[in-house]
Amino acid sequence: MRIVLLGAPGSGKGTQSQRLIERFHIPQISTGDLLRAAVAHGTPLGLQAKEAMAAGRLVADEIVLGMIRERLGEPDTRDGFILDGFPRNIAQARALDEMLAQVDQPLETVVQMNVDYSELSRRIAGRRTCTDCGKVVNLLTSPPETLEHERCPKTGQSHRLYQRPDDNEATVAERLRVYEAQTRPLIDYYRDQGLLRSIDAEGDVAVVSARLEQALKG
Ligand code: ADP
């Protein structure tokens, strides 16, 4: 199963990827996560990516494509993968098509996750990540008191939550603008290839998961 999840920041790509991993036992490949890890480790690549990420702009294609090429070469992608946050512009989509054509493993489905602009901003404002285990929660749906009792699998203590530095209001506005200008054209790109399915990605996480599974079946 070779899938791309396409959607604006805050549309739930990461959350739904986690559920697909459990359901289909294929890895999630998130360029955002790969880039954040590179930044955290202070690698040369991370240093180059840091400024664009903090400003809400796209990181240079050559950096992202290098990461993807390397990641898709790993053996756990043999039975498929979920791409989350990649591709993000037409040049990346074309490069991906070429990479996958070379190994005769073309994409099978692209699911567009639709969420209203106001809901996206609300979700991003409430988003927090556990410093230790990386779990992403939303304070809107999981208020702090409900999380107090949950144990972090890494520390056995309560989760230590932080807000991503690019989830501030100014950077979010730029990320949404970049999505409209550069990523939205991918909808037509994949529609023309006959790969596109669209789902309503608002509402309960489990309800959206059910819609997503339906879209993947259909
Ligand atoms: P979100 O989907 O919430 O915007 P991500 O974690 O996918 O968050 O991405 C965070 C940032 O990482 C982006 O704003 C961008 O700077 C960078 N990034 C992630 N994926 C890509 C990509 N495919 N191409 C270029 N930059 C990317």
PDB file of C-alpha atoms and ligand atoms in Angstrom:
ATOM      1  CA  MET A   1       0.000   0.000   0.000  1.00  0.00           C
ATOM      2  CA  ARG A   2       1.718   3.180  -1.160  1.00  0.00           C
ATOM      3  CA  ILE A   3      -0.184   6.215   0.049  1.00  0.00           C
ATOM      4  CA  VAL A   4       0.179   9.977   0.166  1.00  0.00           C
ATOM      5  CA  LEU A   5      -1.821  11.955   2.728  1.00  0.00           C
ATOM      6  CA  LEU A   6      -2.409  15.408   1.338  1.00  0.00           C
ATOM      7  CA  GLY A   7      -3.735  18.213   3.474  1.00  0.00           C
ATOM      8  CA  ALA A   8      -3.027  21.587   5.040  1.00  0.00           C
ATOM      9  CA  PRO A   9      -1.077  21.938   8.294  1.00  0.00           C
ATOM     10  CA  GLY A  10      -3.403  20.777  11.062  1.00  0.00           C
ATOM     11  CA  SER A  11      -5.543  18.585   8.812  1.00  0.00           C
ATOM     12  CA  GLY A  12      -4.611  15.507  10.851  1.00  0.00           C
ATOM     13  CA  LYS A  13      -2.127  13.775   8.555  1.00  0.00           C
ATOM     14  CA  GLY A  14       0.175  12.811  11.425  1.00  0.00           C
ATOM     15  CA  THR A  15      -2.643  11.618  13.686  1.00  0.00           C
ATOM     16  CA  GLN A  16      -4.223   9.501  10.976  1.00  0.00           C
ATOM     17  CA  SER A  17      -0.828   8.127   9.911  1.00  0.00           C
ATOM     18  CA  GLN A  18      -0.366   6.728  13.417  1.00  0.00           C
ATOM     19  CA  ARG A  19      -3.627   4.839  13.089  1.00  0.00           C
ATOM     20  CA  LEU A  20      -2.744   3.551   9.617  1.00  0.00           C
ATOM     21  CA  ILE A  21       0.586   2.218  10.923  1.00  0.00           C
ATOM     22  CA  GLU A  22      -1.280   0.089  13.448  1.00  0.00           C
ATOM     23  CA  ARG A  23      -3.884  -1.005  10.964  1.00  0.00           C
ATOM     24  CA  PHE A  24      -1.674  -1.838   7.962  1.00  0.00           C
ATOM     25  CA  HIS A  25       1.815  -2.264   9.511  1.00  0.00           C
ATOM     26  CA  ILE A  26       3.485   0.040   7.046  1.00  0.00           C
ATOM     27  CA  PRO A  27       5.743   2.946   8.070  1.00  0.00           C
ATOM     28  CA  GLN A  28       4.853   6.618   8.108  1.00  0.00           C
ATOM     29  CA  ILE A  29       7.354   8.850   6.387  1.00  0.00           C
ATOM     30  CA  SER A  30       6.946  12.420   7.591  1.00  0.00           C
ATOM     31  CA  THR A  31       9.366  14.930   6.109  1.00  0.00           C
ATOM     32  CA  GLY A  32       8.440  17.312   8.945  1.00  0.00           C
ATOM     33  CA  ASP A  33       9.543  14.708  11.529  1.00  0.00           C
ATOM     34  CA  LEU A  34      12.709  13.874   9.576  1.00  0.00           C
ATOM     35  CA  LEU A  35      13.563  17.568   9.329  1.00  0.00           C
ATOM     36  CA  ARG A  36      12.841  18.220  13.020  1.00  0.00           C
ATOM     37  CA  ALA A  37      15.128  15.303  13.940  1.00  0.00           C
ATOM     38  CA  ALA A  38      17.888  16.749  11.720  1.00  0.00           C
ATOM     39  CA  VAL A  39      17.460  20.149  13.382  1.00  0.00           C
ATOM     40  CA  ALA A  40      17.495  18.601  16.873  1.00  0.00           C
ATOM     41  CA  HIS A  41      20.700  16.711  16.094  1.00  0.00           C
ATOM     42  CA  GLY A  42      22.327  19.801  14.619  1.00  0.00           C
ATOM     43  CA  THR A  43      23.316  17.988  11.418  1.00  0.00           C
ATOM     44  CA  PRO A  44      24.526  20.189   8.501  1.00  0.00           C
ATOM     45  CA  LEU A  45      21.259  19.451   6.772  1.00  0.00           C
ATOM     46  CA  GLY A  46      19.297  20.422   9.878  1.00  0.00           C
ATOM     47  CA  LEU A  47      21.170  23.691  10.102  1.00  0.00           C
ATOM     48  CA  GLN A  48      20.213  24.475   6.511  1.00  0.00           C
ATOM     49  CA  ALA A  49      16.565  23.572   7.092  1.00  0.00           C
ATOM     50  CA  LYS A  50      16.099  25.385  10.381  1.00  0.00           C
ATOM     51  CA  GLU A  51      15.577  28.917   9.122  1.00  0.00           C
ATOM     52  CA  ALA A  52      12.974  28.004   6.482  1.00  0.00           C
ATOM     53  CA  MET A  53      11.045  25.894   8.995  1.00  0.00           C
ATOM     54  CA  ALA A  54      11.008  28.637  11.624  1.00  0.00           C
ATOM     55  CA  ALA A  55       9.665  31.069   9.009  1.00  0.00           C
ATOM     56  CA  GLY A  56       7.014  28.625   7.757  1.00  0.00           C
ATOM     57  CA  ARG A  57       8.543  28.364   4.286  1.00  0.00           C
ATOM     58  CA  LEU A  58       9.355  25.152   2.448  1.00  0.00           C
ATOM     59  CA  VAL A  59      12.785  23.650   2.947  1.00  0.00           C
ATOM     60  CA  ALA A  60      14.778  23.382  -0.322  1.00  0.00           C
ATOM     61  CA  ASP A  61      13.648  20.520  -2.562  1.00  0.00           C
ATOM     62  CA  GLU A  62      17.149  19.034  -2.827  1.00  0.00           C
ATOM     63  CA  ILE A  63      17.338  18.579   0.964  1.00  0.00           C
ATOM     64  CA  VAL A  64      13.904  17.026   1.252  1.00  0.00           C
ATOM     65  CA  LEU A  65      14.360  14.815  -1.805  1.00  0.00           C
ATOM     66  CA  GLY A  66      17.682  13.534  -0.500  1.00  0.00           C
ATOM     67  CA  MET A  67      15.997  12.528   2.766  1.00  0.00           C
ATOM     68  CA  ILE A  68      13.124  10.842   0.985  1.00  0.00           C
ATOM     69  CA  ARG A  69      15.374   8.935  -1.394  1.00  0.00           C
ATOM     70  CA  GLU A  70      17.347   7.602   1.548  1.00  0.00           C
ATOM     71  CA  ARG A  71      14.253   6.732   3.576  1.00  0.00           C
ATOM     72  CA  LEU A  72      12.511   4.938   0.696  1.00  0.00           C
ATOM     73  CA  GLY A  73      15.644   2.835   0.275  1.00  0.00           C
ATOM     74  CA  GLU A  74      15.148   1.278   3.710  1.00  0.00           C
ATOM     75  CA  PRO A  75      13.772  -2.263   3.805  1.00  0.00           C
ATOM     76  CA  ASP A  76      10.708  -1.495   5.950  1.00  0.00           C
ATOM     77  CA  THR A  77       9.153   0.357   2.990  1.00  0.00           C
ATOM     78  CA  ARG A  78       9.023  -2.795   0.852  1.00  0.00           C
ATOM     79  CA  ASP A  79       5.360  -3.505   1.611  1.00  0.00           C
ATOM     80  CA  GLY A  80       4.345   0.124   1.354  1.00  0.00           C
ATOM     81  CA  PHE A  81       4.441   3.450   3.168  1.00  0.00           C
ATOM     82  CA  ILE A  82       2.398   6.463   4.162  1.00  0.00           C
ATOM     83  CA  LEU A  83       3.863   9.750   3.006  1.00  0.00           C
ATOM     84  CA  ASP A  84       2.865  12.573   5.355  1.00  0.00           C
ATOM     85  CA  GLY A  85       3.856  16.129   4.450  1.00  0.00           C
ATOM     86  CA  PHE A  86       5.564  15.072   1.239  1.00  0.00           C
ATOM     87  CA  PRO A  87       5.318  15.941  -1.605  1.00  0.00           C
ATOM     88  CA  ARG A  88       4.538  19.586  -0.974  1.00  0.00           C
ATOM     89  CA  ASN A  89       4.982  21.078  -4.433  1.00  0.00           C
ATOM     90  CA  ILE A  90       4.833  19.915  -8.051  1.00  0.00           C
ATOM     91  CA  ALA A  91       8.614  19.517  -8.398  1.00  0.00           C
ATOM     92  CA  GLN A  92       8.662  17.157  -5.395  1.00  0.00           C
ATOM     93  CA  ALA A  93       5.702  15.194  -6.784  1.00  0.00           C
ATOM     94  CA  ARG A  94       7.436  14.734 -10.140  1.00  0.00           C
ATOM     95  CA  ALA A  95      10.670  13.653  -8.458  1.00  0.00           C
ATOM     96  CA  LEU A  96       8.728  11.161  -6.330  1.00  0.00           C
ATOM     97  CA  ASP A  97       7.013   9.711  -9.393  1.00  0.00           C
ATOM     98  CA  GLU A  98      10.415   9.205 -11.008  1.00  0.00           C
ATOM     99  CA  MET A  99      11.915   7.605  -7.925  1.00  0.00           C
ATOM    100  CA  LEU A 100       9.027   5.179  -7.601  1.00  0.00           C
ATOM    101  CA  ALA A 101       8.933   4.427 -11.350  1.00  0.00           C
ATOM    102  CA  GLN A 102      12.574   3.341 -11.172  1.00  0.00           C
ATOM    103  CA  VAL A 103      11.679   0.606  -8.687  1.00  0.00           C
ATOM    104  CA  ASP A 104       8.349  -0.141 -10.354  1.00  0.00           C
ATOM    105  CA  GLN A 105       6.429   0.794  -7.189  1.00  0.00           C
ATOM    106  CA  PRO A 106       4.103   3.636  -8.225  1.00  0.00           C
ATOM    107  CA  LEU A 107       1.786   5.415  -5.807  1.00  0.00           C
ATOM    108  CA  GLU A 108      -1.586   3.741  -5.352  1.00  0.00           C
ATOM    109  CA  THR A 109      -3.718   6.324  -3.587  1.00  0.00           C
ATOM    110  CA  VAL A 110      -3.561   9.984  -2.612  1.00  0.00           C
ATOM    111  CA  VAL A 111      -6.058  11.040   0.018  1.00  0.00           C
ATOM    112  CA  GLN A 112      -6.887  14.705   0.311  1.00  0.00           C
ATOM    113  CA  MET A 113      -7.935  15.604   3.867  1.00  0.00           C
ATOM    114  CA  ASN A 114     -10.349  18.524   3.914  1.00  0.00           C
ATOM    115  CA  VAL A 115     -10.627  20.789   6.940  1.00  0.00           C
ATOM    116  CA  ASP A 116     -11.972  24.354   7.128  1.00  0.00           C
ATOM    117  CA  TYR A 117      -9.459  27.155   7.533  1.00  0.00           C
ATOM    118  CA  SER A 118     -10.856  28.257  10.920  1.00  0.00           C
ATOM    119  CA  GLU A 119     -10.711  24.706  12.264  1.00  0.00           C
ATOM    120  CA  LEU A 120      -7.084  24.328  11.068  1.00  0.00           C
ATOM    121  CA  SER A 121      -6.002  27.418  13.004  1.00  0.00           C
ATOM    122  CA  ARG A 122      -7.858  26.211  16.097  1.00  0.00           C
ATOM    123  CA  ARG A 123      -6.277  22.758  15.943  1.00  0.00           C
ATOM    124  CA  ILE A 124      -2.757  24.089  15.449  1.00  0.00           C
ATOM    125  CA  ALA A 125      -3.121  26.492  18.379  1.00  0.00           C
ATOM    126  CA  GLY A 126      -4.021  23.563  20.658  1.00  0.00           C
ATOM    127  CA  ARG A 127      -1.381  21.150  19.397  1.00  0.00           C
ATOM    128  CA  ARG A 128       1.286  19.919  21.844  1.00  0.00           C
ATOM    129  CA  THR A 129       3.973  17.217  21.617  1.00  0.00           C
ATOM    130  CA  CYS A 130       5.514  15.086  24.351  1.00  0.00           C
ATOM    131  CA  THR A 131       9.240  15.877  24.628  1.00  0.00           C
ATOM    132  CA  ASP A 132      10.044  12.285  25.530  1.00  0.00           C
ATOM    133  CA  CYS A 133       7.849   9.990  23.410  1.00  0.00           C
ATOM    134  CA  GLY A 134       6.805  12.363  20.620  1.00  0.00           C
ATOM    135  CA  LYS A 135       3.085  11.735  21.079  1.00  0.00           C
ATOM    136  CA  VAL A 136       1.029  14.574  19.614  1.00  0.00           C
ATOM    137  CA  VAL A 137      -2.045  15.657  21.565  1.00  0.00           C
ATOM    138  CA  ASN A 138      -4.535  18.433  21.237  1.00  0.00           C
ATOM    139  CA  LEU A 139      -5.556  20.465  24.250  1.00  0.00           C
ATOM    140  CA  LEU A 140      -8.957  21.088  22.633  1.00  0.00           C
ATOM    141  CA  THR A 141      -9.876  17.408  22.628  1.00  0.00           C
ATOM    142  CA  SER A 142      -7.602  16.222  25.462  1.00  0.00           C
ATOM    143  CA  PRO A 143      -7.595  18.893  28.183  1.00  0.00           C
ATOM    144  CA  PRO A 144      -4.565  18.785  30.541  1.00  0.00           C
ATOM    145  CA  GLU A 145      -6.541  17.119  33.361  1.00  0.00           C
ATOM    146  CA  THR A 146      -7.363  14.111  31.143  1.00  0.00           C
ATOM    147  CA  LEU A 147      -3.678  13.754  30.254  1.00  0.00           C
ATOM    148  CA  GLU A 148      -2.465  13.902  33.859  1.00  0.00           C
ATOM    149  CA  HIS A 149      -3.302  10.232  34.328  1.00  0.00           C
ATOM    150  CA  GLU A 150      -1.736   9.090  31.095  1.00  0.00           C
ATOM    151  CA  ARG A 151       1.833   7.764  31.433  1.00  0.00           C
ATOM    152  CA  CYS A 152       4.538   8.494  28.891  1.00  0.00           C
ATOM    153  CA  PRO A 153       5.822   5.118  27.635  1.00  0.00           C
ATOM    154  CA  LYS A 154       9.383   6.460  27.666  1.00  0.00           C
ATOM    155  CA  THR A 155       9.511   7.893  31.199  1.00  0.00           C
ATOM    156  CA  GLY A 156       6.557   6.303  33.028  1.00  0.00           C
ATOM    157  CA  GLN A 157       5.669   9.844  34.177  1.00  0.00           C
ATOM    158  CA  SER A 158       3.101  12.327  32.866  1.00  0.00           C
ATOM    159  CA  HIS A 159       3.840  13.547  29.350  1.00  0.00           C
ATOM    160  CA  ARG A 160       6.027  16.645  29.199  1.00  0.00           C
ATOM    161  CA  LEU A 161       4.262  18.734  26.593  1.00  0.00           C
ATOM    162  CA  TYR A 162       5.751  21.466  24.446  1.00  0.00           C
ATOM    163  CA  GLN A 163       4.450  23.565  21.580  1.00  0.00           C
ATOM    164  CA  ARG A 164       6.265  23.304  18.248  1.00  0.00           C
ATOM    165  CA  PRO A 165       8.108  26.586  17.634  1.00  0.00           C
ATOM    166  CA  ASP A 166       6.495  26.916  14.190  1.00  0.00           C
ATOM    167  CA  ASP A 167       2.987  26.619  15.657  1.00  0.00           C
ATOM    168  CA  ASN A 168       2.926  30.326  16.563  1.00  0.00           C
ATOM    169  CA  GLU A 169       0.361  32.578  14.873  1.00  0.00           C
ATOM    170  CA  ALA A 170       2.654  34.366  12.389  1.00  0.00           C
ATOM    171  CA  THR A 171       4.373  31.191  11.191  1.00  0.00           C
ATOM    172  CA  VAL A 172       1.082  29.326  10.922  1.00  0.00           C
ATOM    173  CA  ALA A 173      -0.316  32.075   8.673  1.00  0.00           C
ATOM    174  CA  GLU A 174       2.716  31.693   6.402  1.00  0.00           C
ATOM    175  CA  ARG A 175       2.448  27.883   6.375  1.00  0.00           C
ATOM    176  CA  LEU A 176      -1.198  28.105   5.332  1.00  0.00           C
ATOM    177  CA  ARG A 177      -0.284  30.599   2.601  1.00  0.00           C
ATOM    178  CA  VAL A 178       2.495  28.290   1.353  1.00  0.00           C
ATOM    179  CA  TYR A 179       0.032  25.383   1.364  1.00  0.00           C
ATOM    180  CA  GLU A 180      -2.419  27.309  -0.825  1.00  0.00           C
ATOM    181  CA  ALA A 181       0.225  28.502  -3.264  1.00  0.00           C
ATOM    182  CA  GLN A 182       2.482  25.458  -3.568  1.00  0.00           C
ATOM    183  CA  THR A 183       0.785  22.343  -2.233  1.00  0.00           C
ATOM    184  CA  ARG A 184      -2.831  22.784  -3.317  1.00  0.00           C
ATOM    185  CA  PRO A 185      -1.892  22.392  -7.024  1.00  0.00           C
ATOM    186  CA  LEU A 186      -1.058  18.763  -6.176  1.00  0.00           C
ATOM    187  CA  ILE A 187      -4.775  18.064  -5.918  1.00  0.00           C
ATOM    188  CA  ASP A 188      -5.161  18.535  -9.684  1.00  0.00           C
ATOM    189  CA  TYR A 189      -1.846  16.800 -10.339  1.00  0.00           C
ATOM    190  CA  TYR A 190      -3.017  13.605  -8.635  1.00  0.00           C
ATOM    191  CA  ARG A 191      -6.589  13.914  -9.878  1.00  0.00           C
ATOM    192  CA  ASP A 192      -5.195  13.883 -13.420  1.00  0.00           C
ATOM    193  CA  GLN A 193      -3.325  10.687 -12.558  1.00  0.00           C
ATOM    194  CA  GLY A 194      -6.573   9.125 -11.315  1.00  0.00           C
ATOM    195  CA  LEU A 195      -5.141   8.635  -7.810  1.00  0.00           C
ATOM    196  CA  LEU A 196      -7.066  11.255  -5.836  1.00  0.00           C
ATOM    197  CA  ARG A 197      -9.695  10.549  -3.171  1.00  0.00           C
ATOM    198  CA  SER A 198     -11.065  13.285  -0.925  1.00  0.00           C
ATOM    199  CA  ILE A 199     -12.417  12.944   2.575  1.00  0.00           C
ATOM    200  CA  ASP A 200     -14.019  15.238   5.108  1.00  0.00           C
ATOM    201  CA  ALA A 201     -11.329  15.335   7.813  1.00  0.00           C
ATOM    202  CA  GLU A 202     -13.376  17.245  10.413  1.00  0.00           C
ATOM    203  CA  GLY A 203     -14.930  15.573  13.426  1.00  0.00           C
ATOM    204  CA  ASP A 204     -13.858  12.819  15.763  1.00  0.00           C
ATOM    205  CA  VAL A 205     -10.459  11.184  15.096  1.00  0.00           C
ATOM    206  CA  ALA A 206     -12.060   7.726  14.921  1.00  0.00           C
ATOM    207  CA  VAL A 207     -14.746   8.924  12.526  1.00  0.00           C
ATOM    208  CA  VAL A 208     -12.118  10.435  10.225  1.00  0.00           C
ATOM    209  CA  SER A 209     -10.126   7.169  10.410  1.00  0.00           C
ATOM    210  CA  ALA A 210     -13.185   5.255   9.240  1.00  0.00           C
ATOM    211  CA  ARG A 211     -13.634   7.649   6.300  1.00  0.00           C
ATOM    212  CA  LEU A 212      -9.961   7.301   5.462  1.00  0.00           C
ATOM    213  CA  GLU A 213     -10.095   3.506   5.467  1.00  0.00           C
ATOM    214  CA  GLN A 214     -13.143   3.631   3.255  1.00  0.00           C
ATOM    215  CA  ALA A 215     -11.308   5.923   0.834  1.00  0.00           C
ATOM    216  CA  LEU A 216      -8.344   3.549   0.762  1.00  0.00           C
ATOM    217  CA  LYS A 217     -10.614   0.611  -0.008  1.00  0.00           C
ATOM    218  CA  GLY A 218     -12.688   2.330  -2.640  1.00  0.00           C
TER     219      GLY A 218
HETATM  220  P1  ADP B   1       2.583  20.763   9.102  1.00  0.00           P
HETATM  221  O1  ADP B   1       2.006  19.737   8.160  1.00  0.00           O
HETATM  222  O2  ADP B   1       1.815  20.909  10.362  1.00  0.00           O
HETATM  223  O3  ADP B   1       2.911  22.076   8.455  1.00  0.00           O
HETATM  224  P2  ADP B   1       5.172  19.417   9.065  1.00  0.00           P
HETATM  225  O4  ADP B   1       5.734  18.774  10.264  1.00  0.00           O
HETATM  226  O5  ADP B   1       4.736  18.554   7.933  1.00  0.00           O
HETATM  227  O6  ADP B   1       3.984  20.282   9.634  1.00  0.00           O
HETATM  228  O7  ADP B   1       6.210  20.472   8.461  1.00  0.00           O
HETATM  229  C1  ADP B   1       6.853  21.436   9.244  1.00  0.00           C
HETATM  230  C2  ADP B   1       7.801  22.275   8.372  1.00  0.00           C
HETATM  231  O8  ADP B   1       8.830  21.438   7.822  1.00  0.00           O
HETATM  232  C3  ADP B   1       7.165  22.934   7.145  1.00  0.00           C
HETATM  233  O9  ADP B   1       6.565  24.170   7.455  1.00  0.00           O
HETATM  234  C4  ADP B   1       8.392  23.098   6.218  1.00  0.00           C
HETATM  235  O10 ADP B   1       9.207  24.192   6.607  1.00  0.00           O
HETATM  236  C5  ADP B   1       9.174  21.835   6.491  1.00  0.00           C
HETATM  237  N1  ADP B   1       8.791  20.738   5.557  1.00  0.00           N
HETATM  238  C6  ADP B   1       8.143  19.581   5.899  1.00  0.00           C
HETATM  239  N2  ADP B   1       7.961  18.804   4.797  1.00  0.00           N
HETATM  240  C7  ADP B   1       8.496  19.483   3.754  1.00  0.00           C
HETATM  241  C8  ADP B   1       8.611  19.239   2.352  1.00  0.00           C
HETATM  242  N3  ADP B   1       8.122  18.114   1.798  1.00  0.00           N
HETATM  243  N4  ADP B   1       9.229  20.157   1.575  1.00  0.00           N
HETATM  244  C9  ADP B   1       9.725  21.283   2.108  1.00  0.00           C
HETATM  245  N5  ADP B   1       9.645  21.590   3.418  1.00  0.00           N
HETATM  246  C10 ADP B   1       9.031  20.719   4.234  1.00  0.00           C
END
